[in-house]
Amino acid sequence: MAEVITFGCRMNAYESEVIKEKLKNYDNVIVVNTCAVTGEAERQCRQMIRKLRRENPEAKIIVTGCSAQVSTTKLYKMPEIDLLLGNKEKRNIEQFVDNIQAPKNSVSDIFQDDDCGDYIITGFEGRHKAFVQVQQGCNHRCTYCIVPYARGKNRSVSPELIMKQIRKLLVQGFKEICLTGVDICSYEPSFSDLVEKILTEIKELPLLQFGSLDPAAIDDKFIELYGRYQNMASHFHLSIQSGDNLILKRMGRRHSREDVINLCKKLRSKRADTTFGADFICGFPTESMEAFENTCKLVSEAKIDKLHVFPYSEREGTPAAKMPQIPMIERRRRAAILRSLSTENEE
């Protein structure tokens, strides 16, 4: 079986399982499924590629994922890589492995990709929880984020395929199913309708969980479903990023701090055991101490338990990278302060 090295998000974890199953009969092939969310993430990917080549001089090294999609020119120059595949091409990776002598760069325009693929995986190696892809891409343009350029436009998996995938994983013995995607709340035509369909038609599902949720996109129907179905997980992870309204506006986010507080109250009112986690960026360009303190206050006001905290990292190609920057030492200091407020810390 080919070796698959995975960086980054749950989407990559899901796609790596697809790759493992497609390449289960291939030897001496190493696939690096990269992340591009920050410049540091890309640096770590390149470091791993060099290490893999040193340790496996005869192996075919294929690099795919988000860094391959947005930093194609930089990776193309690395002699350690035998083949670059974009996020669209990775879905048919076996076709490229069979023709490894093809041009090194096989990365197409991701915005021309109109589907999410139709592959059904059978399991997740070494995990008790299974991720199920429901959509790809993102139509929003947060000023710090490169992901839309790596993943393309919003597009959704058919409900029928999602249901088939969940049932397949349940048969394999998985008790926890987590819906994942780049921006799952943008599932079309309706994320809440999809959730309702899953809960009403797959009654044997023990626990339905969710990847990161956009506070601006959670509607009243989702909240009502949460109160009605006890097999919806009682922990929600929210993509908040800041607790200051001016910084949220400069980030291009669509929610306010008040929206977050109200959402948490509504969900908690349905079930007393509700808990929250959240993503936060510290030291975003122009963030004053007052703005940072507003983020700290939001943690207690919304009663957020688990904090996933990042010091802001410039991402070349994004508007935020051109804004006035805060020194990295101060970003890290603020990140440490915010992490200390977490009941359950998460790097």
One Martini backbone bead per residue (centre of mass of N, CA, C, O) as a GRO file, in nm:
protein
  347
    1MET     BB    1   0.098   0.035   0.020
    2ALA     BB    2   0.068   0.348   0.018
    3GLU     BB    3   0.200   0.635   0.146
    4VAL     BB    4   0.028   0.874   0.369
    5ILE     BB    5   0.063   1.224   0.415
    6THR     BB    6  -0.100   1.443   0.656
    7PHE     BB    7  -0.226   1.770   0.631
    8GLY     BB    8  -0.448   1.937   0.833
    9CYS     BB    9  -0.764   1.881   0.768
   10ARG     BB   10  -1.049   1.688   0.746
   11MET     BB   11  -1.054   1.680   0.444
   12ASN     BB   12  -0.777   1.549   0.414
   13ALA     BB   13  -0.844   1.297   0.576
   14TYR     BB   14  -1.057   1.195   0.384
   15GLU     BB   15  -0.883   1.200   0.118
   16SER     BB   16  -0.666   1.002   0.223
   17GLU     BB   17  -0.854   0.758   0.229
   18VAL     BB   18  -0.902   0.751  -0.070
   19ILE     BB   19  -0.608   0.715  -0.153
   20LYS     BB   20  -0.551   0.451  -0.001
   21GLU     BB   21  -0.763   0.283  -0.157
   22LYS     BB   22  -0.653   0.340  -0.449
   23LEU     BB   23  -0.333   0.255  -0.340
   24LYS     BB   24  -0.323  -0.048  -0.214
   25ASN     BB   25  -0.140  -0.175  -0.477
   26TYR     BB   26   0.100   0.019  -0.406
   27ASP     BB   27   0.450   0.063  -0.433
   28ASN     BB   28   0.678   0.303  -0.366
   29VAL     BB   29   0.459   0.525  -0.261
   30ILE     BB   30   0.436   0.881  -0.189
   31VAL     BB   31   0.192   1.084  -0.022
   32VAL     BB   32   0.141   1.442  -0.004
   33ASN     BB   33  -0.104   1.610   0.189
   34THR     BB   34  -0.148   1.938   0.181
   35CYS     BB   35  -0.106   2.264   0.331
   36ALA     BB   36  -0.213   2.645   0.315
   37VAL     BB   37  -0.317   2.827   0.556
   38THR     BB   38  -0.008   2.877   0.602
   39GLY     BB   39   0.321   2.939   0.574
   40GLU     BB   40   0.404   2.728   0.788
   41ALA     BB   41   0.259   2.485   0.667
   42GLU     BB   42   0.425   2.484   0.406
   43ARG     BB   43   0.704   2.450   0.532
   44GLN     BB   44   0.645   2.172   0.660
   45CYS     BB   45   0.592   2.027   0.396
   46ARG     BB   46   0.871   2.070   0.265
   47GLN     BB   47   1.031   1.935   0.489
   48MET     BB   48   0.903   1.653   0.454
   49ILE     BB   49   0.984   1.603   0.161
   50ARG     BB   50   1.289   1.603   0.210
   51LYS     BB   51   1.291   1.373   0.416
   52LEU     BB   52   1.164   1.154   0.237
   53ARG     BB   53   1.388   1.152   0.024
   54ARG     BB   54   1.625   1.075   0.204
   55GLU     BB   55   1.474   0.800   0.308
   56ASN     BB   56   1.350   0.765  -0.018
   57PRO     BB   57   1.521   0.757  -0.305
   58GLU     BB   58   1.318   0.543  -0.483
   59ALA     BB   59   1.068   0.689  -0.454
   60LYS     BB   60   0.748   0.803  -0.527
   61ILE     BB   61   0.668   1.150  -0.515
   62ILE     BB   62   0.352   1.283  -0.422
   63VAL     BB   63   0.197   1.606  -0.456
   64THR     BB   64  -0.078   1.746  -0.278
   65GLY     BB   65  -0.316   1.981  -0.240
   66CYS     BB   66  -0.311   2.312  -0.142
   67SER     BB   67  -0.014   2.376  -0.205
   68ALA     BB   68  -0.019   2.265  -0.494
   69GLN     BB   69  -0.239   2.472  -0.589
   70VAL     BB   70  -0.094   2.766  -0.485
   71SER     BB   71   0.238   2.652  -0.504
   72THR     BB   72   0.345   2.530  -0.774
   73THR     BB   73   0.610   2.673  -0.851
   74LYS     BB   74   0.770   2.610  -0.594
   75LEU     BB   75   0.738   2.293  -0.605
   76TYR     BB   76   0.849   2.242  -0.894
   77LYS     BB   77   1.154   2.307  -0.795
   78MET     BB   78   1.151   2.040  -0.647
   79PRO     BB   79   1.343   1.750  -0.682
   80GLU     BB   80   1.180   1.550  -0.484
   81ILE     BB   81   0.951   1.568  -0.697
   82ASP     BB   82   0.752   1.381  -0.930
   83LEU     BB   83   0.444   1.488  -0.853
   84LEU     BB   84   0.178   1.716  -0.925
   85LEU     BB   85  -0.143   1.762  -0.756
   86GLY     BB   86  -0.443   1.866  -0.748
   87ASN     BB   87  -0.754   1.865  -0.599
   88LYS     BB   88  -0.885   1.733  -0.844
   89GLU     BB   89  -0.671   1.507  -0.917
   90LYS     BB   90  -0.677   1.337  -0.649
   91ARG     BB   91  -0.942   1.173  -0.719
   92ASN     BB   92  -0.742   1.036  -0.970
   93ILE     BB   93  -0.454   0.925  -0.882
   94GLU     BB   94  -0.417   0.645  -1.029
   95GLN     BB   95  -0.382   0.763  -1.318
   96PHE     BB   96  -0.105   0.907  -1.252
   97VAL     BB   97   0.060   0.670  -1.142
   98ASP     BB   98   0.044   0.502  -1.414
   99ASN     BB   99   0.181   0.799  -1.531
  100ILE     BB  100   0.465   0.912  -1.399
  101GLN     BB  101   0.588   1.045  -1.679
  102ALA     BB  102   0.442   1.278  -1.660
  103PRO     BB  103   0.405   1.576  -1.604
  104LYS     BB  104   0.477   1.716  -1.306
  105ASN     BB  105   0.241   1.917  -1.376
  106SER     BB  106  -0.110   1.851  -1.241
  107VAL     BB  107  -0.260   2.157  -1.234
  108SER     BB  108  -0.567   2.295  -1.215
  109ASP     BB  109  -0.843   2.489  -1.229
  110ILE     BB  110  -1.047   2.497  -0.951
  111PHE     BB  111  -1.287   2.682  -1.072
  112GLN     BB  112  -1.365   2.433  -1.282
  113ASP     BB  113  -1.484   2.279  -1.048
  114ASP     BB  114  -1.818   2.098  -1.014
  115ASP     BB  115  -1.727   1.880  -0.799
  116CYS     BB  116  -1.664   1.603  -0.536
  117GLY     BB  117  -1.726   1.339  -0.609
  118ASP     BB  118  -1.807   0.953  -0.570
  119TYR     BB  119  -1.656   0.831  -0.332
  120ILE     BB  120  -1.647   0.538  -0.123
  121ILE     BB  121  -1.566   0.475   0.191
  122THR     BB  122  -1.480   0.220   0.452
  123GLY     BB  123  -1.276   0.404   0.635
  124PHE     BB  124  -1.060   0.477   0.935
  125GLU     BB  125  -0.748   0.477   1.014
  126GLY     BB  126  -0.719   0.485   1.361
  127ARG     BB  127  -1.036   0.549   1.403
  128HIS     BB  128  -1.360   0.625   1.568
  129LYS     BB  129  -1.402   0.851   1.360
  130ALA     BB  130  -1.605   0.970   1.088
  131PHE     BB  131  -1.574   1.133   0.785
  132VAL     BB  132  -1.807   1.345   0.588
  133GLN     BB  133  -1.851   1.467   0.286
  134VAL     BB  134  -2.060   1.761   0.171
  135GLN     BB  135  -1.836   1.973   0.070
  136GLN     BB  136  -1.690   2.235  -0.135
  137GLY     BB  137  -1.558   2.513  -0.089
  138CYS     BB  138  -1.573   2.891  -0.129
  139ASN     BB  139  -1.751   3.218  -0.152
  140HIS     BB  140  -1.574   3.351   0.041
  141ARG     BB  141  -1.351   3.650   0.159
  142CYS     BB  142  -1.137   3.629   0.368
  143THR     BB  143  -0.849   3.822   0.425
  144TYR     BB  144  -0.668   3.559   0.547
  145CYS     BB  145  -0.768   3.357   0.311
  146ILE     BB  146  -0.675   3.083   0.075
  147VAL     BB  147  -0.883   2.849   0.033
  148PRO     BB  148  -1.053   2.924  -0.224
  149TYR     BB  149  -0.786   2.888  -0.410
  150ALA     BB  150  -0.765   2.569  -0.328
  151ARG     BB  151  -1.099   2.479  -0.353
  152GLY     BB  152  -1.296   2.681  -0.458
  153LYS     BB  153  -1.612   2.654  -0.513
  154ASN     BB  154  -1.917   2.599  -0.416
  155ARG     BB  155  -2.002   2.248  -0.350
  156SER     BB  156  -2.223   1.961  -0.351
  157VAL     BB  157  -2.324   1.679  -0.218
  158SER     BB  158  -2.532   1.442  -0.248
  159PRO     BB  159  -2.759   1.308  -0.040
  160GLU     BB  160  -2.735   1.014  -0.138
  161LEU     BB  161  -2.427   0.985  -0.092
  162ILE     BB  162  -2.421   1.056   0.206
  163MET     BB  163  -2.606   0.828   0.302
  164LYS     BB  164  -2.435   0.597   0.191
  165GLN     BB  165  -2.178   0.662   0.354
  166ILE     BB  166  -2.292   0.639   0.638
  167ARG     BB  167  -2.396   0.348   0.620
  168LYS     BB  168  -2.121   0.221   0.559
  169LEU     BB  169  -1.986   0.309   0.831
  170LEU     BB  170  -2.184   0.170   1.023
  171VAL     BB  171  -2.125  -0.119   0.925
  172GLN     BB  172  -1.811  -0.082   1.018
  173GLY     BB  173  -1.867   0.050   1.335
  174PHE     BB  174  -1.932   0.339   1.346
  175LYS     BB  175  -2.050   0.593   1.594
  176GLU     BB  176  -1.910   0.849   1.456
  177ILE     BB  177  -2.033   1.130   1.268
  178CYS     BB  178  -1.862   1.376   1.060
  179LEU     BB  179  -1.927   1.665   0.915
  180THR     BB  180  -1.754   1.783   0.620
  181GLY     BB  181  -1.572   2.081   0.506
  182VAL     BB  182  -1.506   2.401   0.421
  183ASP     BB  183  -1.841   2.505   0.426
  184ILE     BB  184  -2.105   2.348   0.551
  185CYS     BB  185  -2.324   2.584   0.576
  186SER     BB  186  -2.321   2.602   0.237
  187TYR     BB  187  -2.506   2.397   0.182
  188GLU     BB  188  -2.685   2.269  -0.103
  189PRO     BB  189  -2.972   2.420  -0.025
  190SER     BB  190  -2.952   2.290   0.290
  191PHE     BB  191  -2.814   2.211   0.587
  192SER     BB  192  -3.062   2.156   0.769
  193ASP     BB  193  -3.198   1.957   0.575
  194LEU     BB  194  -2.974   1.750   0.581
  195VAL     BB  195  -2.979   1.690   0.881
  196GLU     BB  196  -3.273   1.596   0.887
  197LYS     BB  197  -3.244   1.359   0.692
  198ILE     BB  198  -3.043   1.196   0.856
  199LEU     BB  199  -3.212   1.174   1.126
  200THR     BB  200  -3.479   1.047   0.994
  201GLU     BB  201  -3.338   0.804   0.807
  202ILE     BB  202  -3.099   0.745   1.039
  203LYS     BB  203  -3.183   0.615   1.338
  204GLU     BB  204  -2.906   0.444   1.406
  205LEU     BB  205  -2.752   0.693   1.469
  206PRO     BB  206  -2.565   0.776   1.740
  207LEU     BB  207  -2.364   1.022   1.614
  208LEU     BB  208  -2.373   1.373   1.525
  209GLN     BB  209  -2.132   1.569   1.376
  210PHE     BB  210  -1.922   1.874   1.341
  211GLY     BB  211  -1.763   2.088   1.199
  212SER     BB  212  -1.699   2.387   1.128
  213LEU     BB  213  -1.896   2.672   1.219
  214ASP     BB  214  -2.091   2.937   1.100
  215PRO     BB  215  -2.252   3.175   1.278
  216ALA     BB  216  -2.403   3.317   1.022
  217ALA     BB  217  -2.544   3.014   0.921
  218ILE     BB  218  -2.719   2.953   1.168
  219ASP     BB  219  -3.034   2.843   1.205
  220ASP     BB  220  -3.337   2.778   1.353
  221LYS     BB  221  -3.361   2.486   1.256
  222PHE     BB  222  -3.104   2.376   1.380
  223ILE     BB  223  -3.184   2.442   1.671
  224GLU     BB  224  -3.441   2.268   1.672
  225LEU     BB  225  -3.301   1.996   1.613
  226TYR     BB  226  -3.127   1.993   1.869
  227GLY     BB  227  -3.377   1.970   2.062
  228ARG     BB  228  -3.491   1.691   1.924
  229TYR     BB  229  -3.194   1.554   1.888
  230GLN     BB  230  -2.979   1.353   2.084
  231ASN     BB  231  -2.771   1.266   1.835
  232MET     BB  232  -2.668   1.539   1.864
  233ALA     BB  233  -2.407   1.692   1.936
  234SER     BB  234  -2.306   1.901   2.226
  235HIS     BB  235  -2.066   1.993   2.039
  236PHE     BB  236  -1.930   2.308   1.917
  237HIS     BB  237  -1.752   2.443   1.634
  238LEU     BB  238  -1.638   2.775   1.593
  239SER     BB  239  -1.591   3.038   1.353
  240ILE     BB  240  -1.467   3.336   1.485
  241GLN     BB  241  -1.147   3.478   1.546
  242SER     BB  242  -1.316   3.721   1.695
  243GLY     BB  243  -1.434   3.977   1.956
  244ASP     BB  244  -1.418   4.212   1.737
  245ASN     BB  245  -1.593   4.404   1.517
  246LEU     BB  246  -1.369   4.543   1.352
  247ILE     BB  247  -1.198   4.292   1.294
  248LEU     BB  248  -1.420   4.128   1.161
  249LYS     BB  249  -1.452   4.324   0.927
  250ARG     BB  250  -1.149   4.304   0.828
  251MET     BB  251  -1.180   3.987   0.781
  252GLY     BB  252  -1.479   3.928   0.650
  253ARG     BB  253  -1.688   3.871   0.842
  254ARG     BB  254  -2.055   3.794   0.920
  255HIS     BB  255  -2.013   3.847   1.224
  256SER     BB  256  -2.070   3.913   1.560
  257ARG     BB  257  -2.035   3.904   1.893
  258GLU     BB  258  -2.343   3.897   1.944
  259ASP     BB  259  -2.405   3.652   1.768
  260VAL     BB  260  -2.246   3.449   1.936
  261ILE     BB  261  -2.389   3.482   2.205
  262ASN     BB  262  -2.676   3.415   2.102
  263LEU     BB  263  -2.619   3.134   1.989
  264CYS     BB  264  -2.522   3.001   2.250
  265LYS     BB  265  -2.784   3.049   2.405
  266LYS     BB  266  -2.978   2.892   2.221
  267LEU     BB  267  -2.838   2.615   2.238
  268ARG     BB  268  -2.831   2.597   2.554
  269SER     BB  269  -3.148   2.606   2.587
  270LYS     BB  270  -3.192   2.309   2.473
  271ARG     BB  271  -2.911   2.214   2.627
  272ALA     BB  272  -2.719   2.185   2.916
  273ASP     BB  273  -2.460   2.018   2.774
  274THR     BB  274  -2.348   2.247   2.619
  275THR     BB  275  -2.063   2.306   2.405
  276PHE     BB  276  -1.761   2.505   2.317
  277GLY     BB  277  -1.572   2.584   2.034
  278ALA     BB  278  -1.282   2.776   1.890
  279ASP     BB  279  -1.159   2.998   1.659
  280PHE     BB  280  -0.846   3.194   1.682
  281ILE     BB  281  -0.697   3.514   1.610
  282CYS     BB  282  -0.384   3.659   1.687
  283GLY     BB  283  -0.271   3.958   1.562
  284PHE     BB  284  -0.422   4.102   1.373
  285PRO     BB  285  -0.423   4.343   1.175
  286THR     BB  286  -0.476   4.626   1.393
  287GLU     BB  287  -0.481   4.497   1.668
  288SER     BB  288  -0.571   4.595   1.959
  289MET     BB  289  -0.590   4.563   2.293
  290GLU     BB  290  -0.893   4.605   2.302
  291ALA     BB  291  -0.963   4.392   2.093
  292PHE     BB  292  -0.835   4.155   2.243
  293GLU     BB  293  -1.008   4.185   2.501
  294ASN     BB  294  -1.275   4.119   2.356
  295THR     BB  295  -1.200   3.827   2.307
  296CYS     BB  296  -1.165   3.743   2.601
  297LYS     BB  297  -1.458   3.814   2.683
  298LEU     BB  298  -1.610   3.622   2.492
  299VAL     BB  299  -1.536   3.355   2.624
  300SER     BB  300  -1.713   3.413   2.881
  301GLU     BB  301  -1.984   3.514   2.754
  302ALA     BB  302  -2.010   3.232   2.573
  303LYS     BB  303  -1.881   2.983   2.702
  304ILE     BB  304  -1.590   2.881   2.607
  305ASP     BB  305  -1.386   2.588   2.633
  306LYS     BB  306  -1.241   2.546   2.346
  307LEU     BB  307  -0.925   2.656   2.217
  308HIS     BB  308  -0.821   2.756   1.884
  309VAL     BB  309  -0.501   2.898   1.861
  310PHE     BB  310  -0.365   3.170   1.656
  311PRO     BB  311  -0.120   3.325   1.530
  312TYR     BB  312  -0.081   3.535   1.302
  313SER     BB  313  -0.036   3.449   0.947
  314GLU     BB  314   0.100   3.523   0.672
  315ARG     BB  315  -0.066   3.521   0.345
  316GLU     BB  316   0.010   3.497   0.045
  317GLY     BB  317  -0.255   3.661  -0.144
  318THR     BB  318  -0.372   3.838   0.085
  319PRO     BB  319  -0.498   4.126   0.216
  320ALA     BB  320  -0.374   4.108   0.510
  321ALA     BB  321  -0.066   4.108   0.417
  322LYS     BB  322  -0.098   4.439   0.351
  323MET     BB  323  -0.123   4.506   0.631
  324PRO     BB  324  -0.056   4.617   0.929
  325GLN     BB  325   0.180   4.471   1.138
  326ILE     BB  326   0.233   4.260   1.402
  327PRO     BB  327   0.446   4.143   1.599
  328MET     BB  328   0.510   3.815   1.659
  329ILE     BB  329   0.563   3.829   1.965
  330GLU     BB  330   0.278   3.953   2.021
  331ARG     BB  331   0.102   3.734   1.903
  332ARG     BB  332   0.206   3.508   2.093
  333ARG     BB  333   0.130   3.641   2.356
  334ARG     BB  334  -0.176   3.651   2.304
  335ALA     BB  335  -0.215   3.349   2.257
  336ALA     BB  336  -0.132   3.263   2.543
  337ILE     BB  337  -0.350   3.412   2.692
  338LEU     BB  338  -0.596   3.279   2.556
  339ARG     BB  339  -0.529   2.983   2.626
  340SER     BB  340  -0.551   3.027   2.943
  341LEU     BB  341  -0.884   3.043   2.921
  342SER     BB  342  -0.899   2.750   2.877
  343THR     BB  343  -1.031   2.451   2.977
  344GLU     BB  344  -0.954   2.318   2.682
  345ASN     BB  345  -0.679   2.279   2.526
  346GLU     BB  346  -0.582   2.366   2.174
  347GLU     BB  347  -0.346   2.361   1.907
   0.00000   0.00000   0.00000
